[in-house]
């Protein structure tokens, strides 16, 4: 492998900051319950939303569903439930609210696992797709 040349650019220099953030993924473990309660350290998720991990649990009870924008919560719950009826894996995009009030789009890809204690957990990734969603909305607006 050769060292990058002086003219080589880093990913951060080539892509807008929002796009680079989308490359960063938080790993999650959450219960398959009514609220999809987080069981893993939510530090990356908290960071994505502008909170500390403590604020995330204090303000939202560690409930992933409570982080979803209110008007999307029922839809997200239903989509996850429907996908799990057909497969142990889910993939869906939805909106979360940043601490500053901005909307953040995420892609959730998770897999259901039944643990030895009989409890169901979803293990997955949450990726920031806000930049690609903005581009897609601009494209549709210009059609």
Tab-separated table of C-alpha atoms in Angstrom, residues 15-132:
chain	number	residue	atom	x	y	z
A	15	UNK	CA	-17.821	15.226	1.249
A	16	UNK	CA	-19.921	17.759	3.125
A	17	UNK	CA	-19.860	17.349	6.903
A	18	UNK	CA	-23.403	15.897	6.951
A	19	UNK	CA	-22.387	13.167	4.509
A	20	UNK	CA	-19.333	12.218	6.561
A	21	UNK	CA	-21.473	11.964	9.677
A	22	UNK	CA	-23.704	9.517	7.793
A	23	UNK	CA	-20.747	7.188	7.409
A	24	UNK	CA	-20.515	6.925	11.183
A	25	UNK	CA	-22.780	4.280	12.629
A	26	UNK	CA	-23.942	3.645	16.136
A	27	UNK	CA	-24.328	0.050	17.275
A	28	UNK	CA	-27.485	-0.603	19.235
A	29	UNK	CA	-29.028	-3.302	21.373
A	30	UNK	CA	-32.642	-2.655	22.244
A	31	UNK	CA	-35.572	-4.655	23.540
A	32	UNK	CA	-38.366	-5.756	21.286
A	33	UNK	CA	-40.903	-4.055	23.538
A	34	UNK	CA	-43.487	-1.308	23.053
A	35	UNK	CA	-40.821	1.450	23.200
A	36	UNK	CA	-37.778	-0.395	21.796
A	37	UNK	CA	-35.935	0.326	25.030
A	38	UNK	CA	-32.171	0.755	24.644
A	39	UNK	CA	-30.057	-1.859	26.399
A	40	UNK	CA	-26.705	-0.703	25.058
A	41	UNK	CA	-24.661	2.383	25.694
A	42	UNK	CA	-26.369	5.119	23.689
A	43	UNK	CA	-23.335	7.412	23.510
A	44	UNK	CA	-23.114	7.512	19.689
A	45	UNK	CA	-26.867	8.005	19.402
A	46	UNK	CA	-26.789	10.737	22.050
A	47	UNK	CA	-23.885	12.393	20.225
A	48	UNK	CA	-25.801	12.265	16.932
A	49	UNK	CA	-28.748	14.024	18.589
A	50	UNK	CA	-26.712	16.604	20.526
A	51	UNK	CA	-27.283	15.090	23.969
A	52	UNK	CA	-25.038	13.485	26.527
A	53	UNK	CA	-25.720	9.836	27.263
A	54	UNK	CA	-27.092	10.859	30.690
A	55	UNK	CA	-29.496	13.375	29.068
A	56	UNK	CA	-30.656	10.735	26.611
A	57	UNK	CA	-31.731	8.431	29.433
A	58	UNK	CA	-32.984	11.192	31.710
A	59	UNK	CA	-35.108	12.948	29.047
A	60	UNK	CA	-36.286	9.923	27.059
A	61	UNK	CA	-36.022	6.999	29.487
A	62	UNK	CA	-33.710	5.200	27.090
A	63	UNK	CA	-36.657	4.596	24.788
A	64	UNK	CA	-35.686	4.608	21.138
A	65	UNK	CA	-39.287	5.213	20.084
A	66	UNK	CA	-39.449	8.396	22.185
A	67	UNK	CA	-36.556	9.797	20.131
A	68	UNK	CA	-38.592	9.485	16.941
A	69	UNK	CA	-40.483	12.629	15.930
A	70	UNK	CA	-43.958	12.322	17.504
A	71	UNK	CA	-45.880	12.208	14.226
A	72	UNK	CA	-43.803	9.199	13.037
A	73	UNK	CA	-43.822	7.051	16.190
A	74	UNK	CA	-46.849	4.907	15.429
A	75	UNK	CA	-45.697	4.373	11.839
A	76	UNK	CA	-42.215	3.310	13.008
A	77	UNK	CA	-43.666	0.921	15.591
A	78	UNK	CA	-45.977	-0.601	12.976
A	79	UNK	CA	-43.264	-0.941	10.327
A	80	UNK	CA	-40.896	-2.696	12.722
A	81	UNK	CA	-43.670	-5.024	13.889
A	82	UNK	CA	-44.725	-5.822	10.300
A	83	UNK	CA	-41.162	-6.461	9.130
A	84	UNK	CA	-40.513	-8.784	12.071
A	85	UNK	CA	-43.565	-10.867	11.105
A	86	UNK	CA	-41.828	-11.725	7.816
A	87	UNK	CA	-38.170	-11.818	8.795
A	88	UNK	CA	-35.884	-11.515	11.823
A	89	UNK	CA	-34.197	-8.561	10.080
A	90	UNK	CA	-35.521	-5.040	9.673
A	91	UNK	CA	-34.440	-2.024	7.641
A	92	UNK	CA	-36.234	1.295	7.736
A	93	UNK	CA	-35.574	5.000	7.691
A	94	UNK	CA	-37.204	7.489	10.005
A	95	UNK	CA	-36.812	10.916	11.573
A	96	UNK	CA	-35.347	11.800	14.958
A	97	UNK	CA	-35.298	15.238	16.587
A	98	UNK	CA	-31.932	16.809	17.430
A	99	UNK	CA	-31.605	18.737	20.690
A	100	UNK	CA	-31.403	21.955	18.647
A	101	UNK	CA	-34.778	21.195	17.027
A	102	UNK	CA	-33.462	20.048	13.648
A	103	UNK	CA	-34.701	16.826	12.098
A	104	UNK	CA	-32.230	13.998	11.518
A	105	UNK	CA	-32.976	11.077	9.226
A	106	UNK	CA	-31.578	7.684	10.244
A	107	UNK	CA	-31.447	4.254	8.669
A	108	UNK	CA	-32.035	1.474	11.179
A	109	UNK	CA	-30.820	-1.988	10.175
A	110	UNK	CA	-31.345	-4.512	12.952
A	111	UNK	CA	-31.718	-8.236	13.563
A	112	UNK	CA	-33.952	-9.913	16.132
A	113	UNK	CA	-32.404	-12.343	18.589
A	114	UNK	CA	-34.109	-14.374	21.301
A	115	UNK	CA	-31.745	-14.637	24.263
A	116	UNK	CA	-31.369	-17.624	26.590
A	117	UNK	CA	-33.544	-15.810	29.139
A	118	UNK	CA	-36.387	-15.776	26.582
A	119	UNK	CA	-36.281	-12.013	26.029
A	120	UNK	CA	-36.198	-10.622	22.509
A	121	UNK	CA	-33.579	-8.040	21.560
A	122	UNK	CA	-32.755	-6.259	18.350
A	123	UNK	CA	-29.094	-5.765	17.486
A	124	UNK	CA	-28.339	-3.268	14.811
A	125	UNK	CA	-26.904	-0.109	13.413
A	126	UNK	CA	-28.257	3.381	13.162
A	127	UNK	CA	-26.770	5.532	10.395
A	128	UNK	CA	-27.328	9.223	9.779
A	129	UNK	CA	-28.829	9.546	6.285
A	130	UNK	CA	-29.897	13.185	6.592
A	131	UNK	CA	-27.623	14.350	3.780
A	132	UNK	CA	-28.913	11.784	1.276
